[in-house]
Amino acid sequence: MDVQRMLAVAVEEARAGLAEGGIPIGAALFDEHGELLGRGRNRRVQDGDPSMHAETAAFRAAGRMRGYRRTTMVTTLSPCWYCSGLVRQFGIGRVVVGEARTFSGGHDWLAEHGVQVTVLDDPGCVRMMTDFVAARPELWFEDIGE
């Protein structure tokens, strides 16, 4: 699978969220052949819904499936505990993380529980979040619960 192509989908979602005045985190769910199943962005600001994280939005957009073991969740930022729980609950087999420098969520925990995790440390993802945290610290800390 071309992880850079998949990450580009998540980055596009993150940029769209930022342009809407939201938090620039994007995600996408792909099948075992790299076909896009669903994509989404953090919409907690836009929708006034604290549970609308990027991974949640991508998962919802993918719709119902018999199983998720062979799917890959690609996210621009290390998944928080809420989104890590979603991955575990539904048995998503692989997670690709754009970056974990600005926030290190539950990706190590996922790996300890059999999820294949790849952290890309993508400079563009790091820059997008670093710039956002510097510009909107109050919104960032609200999002991560601090």
mmCIF file with all atom_site columns, C-alpha atoms in Angstrom:
data_model
loop_
_atom_site.group_PDB
_atom_site.id
_atom_site.type_symbol
_atom_site.label_atom_id
_atom_site.label_alt_id
_atom_site.label_comp_id
_atom_site.label_asym_id
_atom_site.label_entity_id
_atom_site.label_seq_id
_atom_site.pdbx_PDB_ins_code
_atom_site.Cartn_x
_atom_site.Cartn_y
_atom_site.Cartn_z
_atom_site.occupancy
_atom_site.B_iso_or_equiv
_atom_site.pdbx_formal_charge
_atom_site.auth_seq_id
_atom_site.auth_comp_id
_atom_site.auth_asym_id
_atom_site.auth_atom_id
_atom_site.pdbx_PDB_model_num
ATOM 1   C CA . MET A 1 1   ? 0.000   0.000  0.000  1.00 0.00 ? 1   MET A CA 1
ATOM 2   C CA . ASP A 1 2   ? 1.114   3.519  -0.756 1.00 0.00 ? 2   ASP A CA 1
ATOM 3   C CA . VAL A 1 3   ? 1.012   5.111  2.701  1.00 0.00 ? 3   VAL A CA 1
ATOM 4   C CA . GLN A 1 4   ? 1.957   8.547  1.363  1.00 0.00 ? 4   GLN A CA 1
ATOM 5   C CA . ARG A 1 5   ? -1.072  8.498  -0.958 1.00 0.00 ? 5   ARG A CA 1
ATOM 6   C CA . MET A 1 6   ? -3.282  7.445  1.933  1.00 0.00 ? 6   MET A CA 1
ATOM 7   C CA . LEU A 1 7   ? -1.799  10.092 4.236  1.00 0.00 ? 7   LEU A CA 1
ATOM 8   C CA . ALA A 1 8   ? -2.482  12.720 1.565  1.00 0.00 ? 8   ALA A CA 1
ATOM 9   C CA . VAL A 1 9   ? -6.215  12.019 1.918  1.00 0.00 ? 9   VAL A CA 1
ATOM 10  C CA . ALA A 1 10  ? -6.041  12.550 5.686  1.00 0.00 ? 10  ALA A CA 1
ATOM 11  C CA . VAL A 1 11  ? -3.959  15.724 5.245  1.00 0.00 ? 11  VAL A CA 1
ATOM 12  C CA . GLU A 1 12  ? -6.537  17.080 2.795  1.00 0.00 ? 12  GLU A CA 1
ATOM 13  C CA . GLU A 1 13  ? -9.208  16.528 5.439  1.00 0.00 ? 13  GLU A CA 1
ATOM 14  C CA . ALA A 1 14  ? -7.081  18.232 8.113  1.00 0.00 ? 14  ALA A CA 1
ATOM 15  C CA . ARG A 1 15  ? -6.553  21.273 5.909  1.00 0.00 ? 15  ARG A CA 1
ATOM 16  C CA . ALA A 1 16  ? -10.292 21.461 5.176  1.00 0.00 ? 16  ALA A CA 1
ATOM 17  C CA . GLY A 1 17  ? -11.004 21.407 8.907  1.00 0.00 ? 17  GLY A CA 1
ATOM 18  C CA . LEU A 1 18  ? -8.528  24.196 9.532  1.00 0.00 ? 18  LEU A CA 1
ATOM 19  C CA . ALA A 1 19  ? -10.082 26.278 6.734  1.00 0.00 ? 19  ALA A CA 1
ATOM 20  C CA . GLU A 1 20  ? -13.467 25.833 8.451  1.00 0.00 ? 20  GLU A CA 1
ATOM 21  C CA . GLY A 1 21  ? -12.078 27.213 11.720 1.00 0.00 ? 21  GLY A CA 1
ATOM 22  C CA . GLY A 1 22  ? -11.631 23.794 13.291 1.00 0.00 ? 22  GLY A CA 1
ATOM 23  C CA . ILE A 1 23  ? -8.780  21.646 14.521 1.00 0.00 ? 23  ILE A CA 1
ATOM 24  C CA . PRO A 1 24  ? -6.531  20.380 11.703 1.00 0.00 ? 24  PRO A CA 1
ATOM 25  C CA . ILE A 1 25  ? -6.713  16.641 12.219 1.00 0.00 ? 25  ILE A CA 1
ATOM 26  C CA . GLY A 1 26  ? -7.795  14.381 9.372  1.00 0.00 ? 26  GLY A CA 1
ATOM 27  C CA . ALA A 1 27  ? -8.256  10.654 8.955  1.00 0.00 ? 27  ALA A CA 1
ATOM 28  C CA . ALA A 1 28  ? -9.229  8.073  6.363  1.00 0.00 ? 28  ALA A CA 1
ATOM 29  C CA . LEU A 1 29  ? -10.121 4.393  6.477  1.00 0.00 ? 29  LEU A CA 1
ATOM 30  C CA . PHE A 1 30  ? -8.879  2.124  3.681  1.00 0.00 ? 30  PHE A CA 1
ATOM 31  C CA . ASP A 1 31  ? -9.526  -1.499 2.801  1.00 0.00 ? 31  ASP A CA 1
ATOM 32  C CA . GLU A 1 32  ? -6.813  -4.127 2.416  1.00 0.00 ? 32  GLU A CA 1
ATOM 33  C CA . HIS A 1 33  ? -6.210  -3.088 -1.216 1.00 0.00 ? 33  HIS A CA 1
ATOM 34  C CA . GLY A 1 34  ? -5.788  0.591  -0.394 1.00 0.00 ? 34  GLY A CA 1
ATOM 35  C CA . GLU A 1 35  ? -9.265  1.573  -1.562 1.00 0.00 ? 35  GLU A CA 1
ATOM 36  C CA . LEU A 1 36  ? -10.787 4.475  0.341  1.00 0.00 ? 36  LEU A CA 1
ATOM 37  C CA . LEU A 1 37  ? -13.758 3.459  2.495  1.00 0.00 ? 37  LEU A CA 1
ATOM 38  C CA . GLY A 1 38  ? -14.349 6.696  4.395  1.00 0.00 ? 38  GLY A CA 1
ATOM 39  C CA . ARG A 1 39  ? -12.679 9.971  5.232  1.00 0.00 ? 39  ARG A CA 1
ATOM 40  C CA . GLY A 1 40  ? -13.259 12.679 7.790  1.00 0.00 ? 40  GLY A CA 1
ATOM 41  C CA . ARG A 1 41  ? -11.871 15.483 9.902  1.00 0.00 ? 41  ARG A CA 1
ATOM 42  C CA . ASN A 1 42  ? -12.129 16.685 13.444 1.00 0.00 ? 42  ASN A CA 1
ATOM 43  C CA . ARG A 1 43  ? -15.425 18.610 13.463 1.00 0.00 ? 43  ARG A CA 1
ATOM 44  C CA . ARG A 1 44  ? -15.877 19.249 17.160 1.00 0.00 ? 44  ARG A CA 1
ATOM 45  C CA . VAL A 1 45  ? -15.771 23.031 16.629 1.00 0.00 ? 45  VAL A CA 1
ATOM 46  C CA . GLN A 1 46  ? -17.822 23.117 13.434 1.00 0.00 ? 46  GLN A CA 1
ATOM 47  C CA . ASP A 1 47  ? -20.538 20.797 14.794 1.00 0.00 ? 47  ASP A CA 1
ATOM 48  C CA . GLY A 1 48  ? -20.305 21.744 18.467 1.00 0.00 ? 48  GLY A CA 1
ATOM 49  C CA . ASP A 1 49  ? -19.811 18.017 19.105 1.00 0.00 ? 49  ASP A CA 1
ATOM 50  C CA . PRO A 1 50  ? -16.835 17.011 21.271 1.00 0.00 ? 50  PRO A CA 1
ATOM 51  C CA . SER A 1 51  ? -17.073 13.418 20.043 1.00 0.00 ? 51  SER A CA 1
ATOM 52  C CA . MET A 1 52  ? -16.598 14.232 16.359 1.00 0.00 ? 52  MET A CA 1
ATOM 53  C CA . HIS A 1 53  ? -12.928 13.409 16.012 1.00 0.00 ? 53  HIS A CA 1
ATOM 54  C CA . ALA A 1 54  ? -11.319 12.732 12.635 1.00 0.00 ? 54  ALA A CA 1
ATOM 55  C CA . GLU A 1 55  ? -11.080 8.961  13.108 1.00 0.00 ? 55  GLU A CA 1
ATOM 56  C CA . THR A 1 56  ? -14.700 8.836  14.243 1.00 0.00 ? 56  THR A CA 1
ATOM 57  C CA . ALA A 1 57  ? -15.808 10.803 11.190 1.00 0.00 ? 57  ALA A CA 1
ATOM 58  C CA . ALA A 1 58  ? -13.837 8.552  8.821  1.00 0.00 ? 58  ALA A CA 1
ATOM 59  C CA . PHE A 1 59  ? -15.197 5.430  10.513 1.00 0.00 ? 59  PHE A CA 1
ATOM 60  C CA . ARG A 1 60  ? -18.771 6.700  10.270 1.00 0.00 ? 60  ARG A CA 1
ATOM 61  C CA . ALA A 1 61  ? -18.308 7.658  6.621  1.00 0.00 ? 61  ALA A CA 1
ATOM 62  C CA . ALA A 1 62  ? -17.097 4.128  5.821  1.00 0.00 ? 62  ALA A CA 1
ATOM 63  C CA . GLY A 1 63  ? -20.391 2.653  6.950  1.00 0.00 ? 63  GLY A CA 1
ATOM 64  C CA . ARG A 1 64  ? -21.116 -0.812 8.219  1.00 0.00 ? 64  ARG A CA 1
ATOM 65  C CA . MET A 1 65  ? -18.854 -3.738 7.453  1.00 0.00 ? 65  MET A CA 1
ATOM 66  C CA . ARG A 1 66  ? -18.757 -7.330 8.611  1.00 0.00 ? 66  ARG A CA 1
ATOM 67  C CA . GLY A 1 67  ? -15.259 -6.858 10.005 1.00 0.00 ? 67  GLY A CA 1
ATOM 68  C CA . TYR A 1 68  ? -12.498 -4.279 10.107 1.00 0.00 ? 68  TYR A CA 1
ATOM 69  C CA . ARG A 1 69  ? -9.422  -6.454 10.757 1.00 0.00 ? 69  ARG A CA 1
ATOM 70  C CA . ARG A 1 70  ? -8.058  -5.894 7.242  1.00 0.00 ? 70  ARG A CA 1
ATOM 71  C CA . THR A 1 71  ? -8.629  -2.148 7.222  1.00 0.00 ? 71  THR A CA 1
ATOM 72  C CA . THR A 1 72  ? -6.124  0.643  7.779  1.00 0.00 ? 72  THR A CA 1
ATOM 73  C CA . MET A 1 73  ? -6.926  3.848  9.643  1.00 0.00 ? 73  MET A CA 1
ATOM 74  C CA . VAL A 1 74  ? -4.669  6.681  8.533  1.00 0.00 ? 74  VAL A CA 1
ATOM 75  C CA . THR A 1 75  ? -4.598  9.763  10.721 1.00 0.00 ? 75  THR A CA 1
ATOM 76  C CA . THR A 1 76  ? -2.529  12.928 10.657 1.00 0.00 ? 76  THR A CA 1
ATOM 77  C CA . LEU A 1 77  ? -1.957  12.814 14.418 1.00 0.00 ? 77  LEU A CA 1
ATOM 78  C CA . SER A 1 78  ? -1.514  10.034 16.969 1.00 0.00 ? 78  SER A CA 1
ATOM 79  C CA . PRO A 1 79  ? -5.023  8.909  17.945 1.00 0.00 ? 79  PRO A CA 1
ATOM 80  C CA . CYS A 1 80  ? -6.303  10.022 21.337 1.00 0.00 ? 80  CYS A CA 1
ATOM 81  C CA . TRP A 1 81  ? -7.603  7.420  23.803 1.00 0.00 ? 81  TRP A CA 1
ATOM 82  C CA . TYR A 1 82  ? -11.136 7.849  22.505 1.00 0.00 ? 82  TYR A CA 1
ATOM 83  C CA . CYS A 1 83  ? -10.105 7.103  18.926 1.00 0.00 ? 83  CYS A CA 1
ATOM 84  C CA . SER A 1 84  ? -7.673  4.388  20.012 1.00 0.00 ? 84  SER A CA 1
ATOM 85  C CA . GLY A 1 85  ? -10.616 2.752  21.753 1.00 0.00 ? 85  GLY A CA 1
ATOM 86  C CA . LEU A 1 86  ? -12.571 2.866  18.495 1.00 0.00 ? 86  LEU A CA 1
ATOM 87  C CA . VAL A 1 87  ? -9.719  1.074  16.727 1.00 0.00 ? 87  VAL A CA 1
ATOM 88  C CA . ARG A 1 88  ? -9.644  -1.632 19.419 1.00 0.00 ? 88  ARG A CA 1
ATOM 89  C CA . GLN A 1 89  ? -13.424 -1.935 19.735 1.00 0.00 ? 89  GLN A CA 1
ATOM 90  C CA . PHE A 1 90  ? -13.896 -2.646 16.043 1.00 0.00 ? 90  PHE A CA 1
ATOM 91  C CA . GLY A 1 91  ? -10.652 -4.531 15.457 1.00 0.00 ? 91  GLY A CA 1
ATOM 92  C CA . ILE A 1 92  ? -9.080  -2.223 12.896 1.00 0.00 ? 92  ILE A CA 1
ATOM 93  C CA . GLY A 1 93  ? -5.877  -4.051 12.033 1.00 0.00 ? 93  GLY A CA 1
ATOM 94  C CA . ARG A 1 94  ? -3.537  -1.252 11.071 1.00 0.00 ? 94  ARG A CA 1
ATOM 95  C CA . VAL A 1 95  ? -3.021  2.402  11.984 1.00 0.00 ? 95  VAL A CA 1
ATOM 96  C CA . VAL A 1 96  ? -0.764  4.800  10.100 1.00 0.00 ? 96  VAL A CA 1
ATOM 97  C CA . VAL A 1 97  ? 0.071   7.964  12.063 1.00 0.00 ? 97  VAL A CA 1
ATOM 98  C CA . GLY A 1 98  ? 1.260   11.111 10.312 1.00 0.00 ? 98  GLY A CA 1
ATOM 99  C CA . GLU A 1 99  ? 3.001   12.395 13.424 1.00 0.00 ? 99  GLU A CA 1
ATOM 100 C CA . ALA A 1 100 ? 3.213   11.863 17.169 1.00 0.00 ? 100 ALA A CA 1
ATOM 101 C CA . ARG A 1 101 ? 5.515   14.707 18.205 1.00 0.00 ? 101 ARG A CA 1
ATOM 102 C CA . THR A 1 102 ? 2.891   17.290 19.117 1.00 0.00 ? 102 THR A CA 1
ATOM 103 C CA . PHE A 1 103 ? 0.620   14.687 20.717 1.00 0.00 ? 103 PHE A CA 1
ATOM 104 C CA . SER A 1 104 ? 1.350   11.086 21.587 1.00 0.00 ? 104 SER A CA 1
ATOM 105 C CA . GLY A 1 105 ? -1.990  9.390  22.102 1.00 0.00 ? 105 GLY A CA 1
ATOM 106 C CA . GLY A 1 106 ? -2.695  5.692  22.268 1.00 0.00 ? 106 GLY A CA 1
ATOM 107 C CA . HIS A 1 107 ? -0.665  4.362  19.355 1.00 0.00 ? 107 HIS A CA 1
ATOM 108 C CA . ASP A 1 108 ? 1.838   2.517  21.595 1.00 0.00 ? 108 ASP A CA 1
ATOM 109 C CA . TRP A 1 109 ? -1.070  0.909  23.475 1.00 0.00 ? 109 TRP A CA 1
ATOM 110 C CA . LEU A 1 110 ? -2.592  -0.164 20.178 1.00 0.00 ? 110 LEU A CA 1
ATOM 111 C CA . ALA A 1 111 ? 0.696   -1.749 19.116 1.00 0.00 ? 111 ALA A CA 1
ATOM 112 C CA . GLU A 1 112 ? 0.906   -3.600 22.450 1.00 0.00 ? 112 GLU A CA 1
ATOM 113 C CA . HIS A 1 113 ? -2.521  -5.072 21.667 1.00 0.00 ? 113 HIS A CA 1
ATOM 114 C CA . GLY A 1 114 ? -1.724  -6.401 18.213 1.00 0.00 ? 114 GLY A CA 1
ATOM 115 C CA . VAL A 1 115 ? -2.536  -3.456 15.965 1.00 0.00 ? 115 VAL A CA 1
ATOM 116 C CA . GLN A 1 116 ? 0.114   -2.843 13.322 1.00 0.00 ? 116 GLN A CA 1
ATOM 117 C CA . VAL A 1 117 ? 1.175   0.778  13.892 1.00 0.00 ? 117 VAL A CA 1
ATOM 118 C CA . THR A 1 118 ? 3.362   2.886  11.628 1.00 0.00 ? 118 THR A CA 1
ATOM 119 C CA . VAL A 1 119 ? 4.409   6.382  12.720 1.00 0.00 ? 119 VAL A CA 1
ATOM 120 C CA . LEU A 1 120 ? 5.605   8.350  9.693  1.00 0.00 ? 120 LEU A CA 1
ATOM 121 C CA . ASP A 1 121 ? 6.869   11.484 11.496 1.00 0.00 ? 121 ASP A CA 1
ATOM 122 C CA . ASP A 1 122 ? 5.751   13.483 8.469  1.00 0.00 ? 122 ASP A CA 1
ATOM 123 C CA . PRO A 1 123 ? 7.231   17.018 8.536  1.00 0.00 ? 123 PRO A CA 1
ATOM 124 C CA . GLY A 1 124 ? 4.103   18.535 6.986  1.00 0.00 ? 124 GLY A CA 1
ATOM 125 C CA . CYS A 1 125 ? 1.868   17.015 9.648  1.00 0.00 ? 125 CYS A CA 1
ATOM 126 C CA . VAL A 1 126 ? 4.234   18.174 12.400 1.00 0.00 ? 126 VAL A CA 1
ATOM 127 C CA . ARG A 1 127 ? 4.310   21.716 11.003 1.00 0.00 ? 127 ARG A CA 1
ATOM 128 C CA . MET A 1 128 ? 0.523   21.884 10.600 1.00 0.00 ? 128 MET A CA 1
ATOM 129 C CA . MET A 1 129 ? -0.083  20.901 14.244 1.00 0.00 ? 129 MET A CA 1
ATOM 130 C CA . THR A 1 130 ? 2.797   22.944 15.666 1.00 0.00 ? 130 THR A CA 1
ATOM 131 C CA . ASP A 1 131 ? 1.517   26.053 13.874 1.00 0.00 ? 131 ASP A CA 1
ATOM 132 C CA . PHE A 1 132 ? -2.036  25.376 15.034 1.00 0.00 ? 132 PHE A CA 1
ATOM 133 C CA . VAL A 1 133 ? -1.073  24.817 18.685 1.00 0.00 ? 133 VAL A CA 1
ATOM 134 C CA . ALA A 1 134 ? 0.927   28.064 18.650 1.00 0.00 ? 134 ALA A CA 1
ATOM 135 C CA . ALA A 1 135 ? -1.941  30.014 17.066 1.00 0.00 ? 135 ALA A CA 1
ATOM 136 C CA . ARG A 1 136 ? -4.866  28.490 18.987 1.00 0.00 ? 136 ARG A CA 1
ATOM 137 C CA . PRO A 1 137 ? -3.593  26.998 22.268 1.00 0.00 ? 137 PRO A CA 1
ATOM 138 C CA . GLU A 1 138 ? -6.948  27.377 24.038 1.00 0.00 ? 138 GLU A CA 1
ATOM 139 C CA . LEU A 1 139 ? -8.731  25.368 21.357 1.00 0.00 ? 139 LEU A CA 1
ATOM 140 C CA . TRP A 1 140 ? -5.985  22.749 21.274 1.00 0.00 ? 140 TRP A CA 1
ATOM 141 C CA . PHE A 1 141 ? -6.063  22.222 25.049 1.00 0.00 ? 141 PHE A CA 1
ATOM 142 C CA . GLU A 1 142 ? -9.855  22.014 24.960 1.00 0.00 ? 142 GLU A CA 1
ATOM 143 C CA . ASP A 1 143 ? -9.579  19.297 22.325 1.00 0.00 ? 143 ASP A CA 1
ATOM 144 C CA . ILE A 1 144 ? -7.125  17.189 24.322 1.00 0.00 ? 144 ILE A CA 1
ATOM 145 C CA . GLY A 1 145 ? -8.999  17.727 27.579 1.00 0.00 ? 145 GLY A CA 1
ATOM 146 C CA . GLU A 1 146 ? -6.521  19.914 29.437 1.00 0.00 ? 146 GLU A CA 1
#
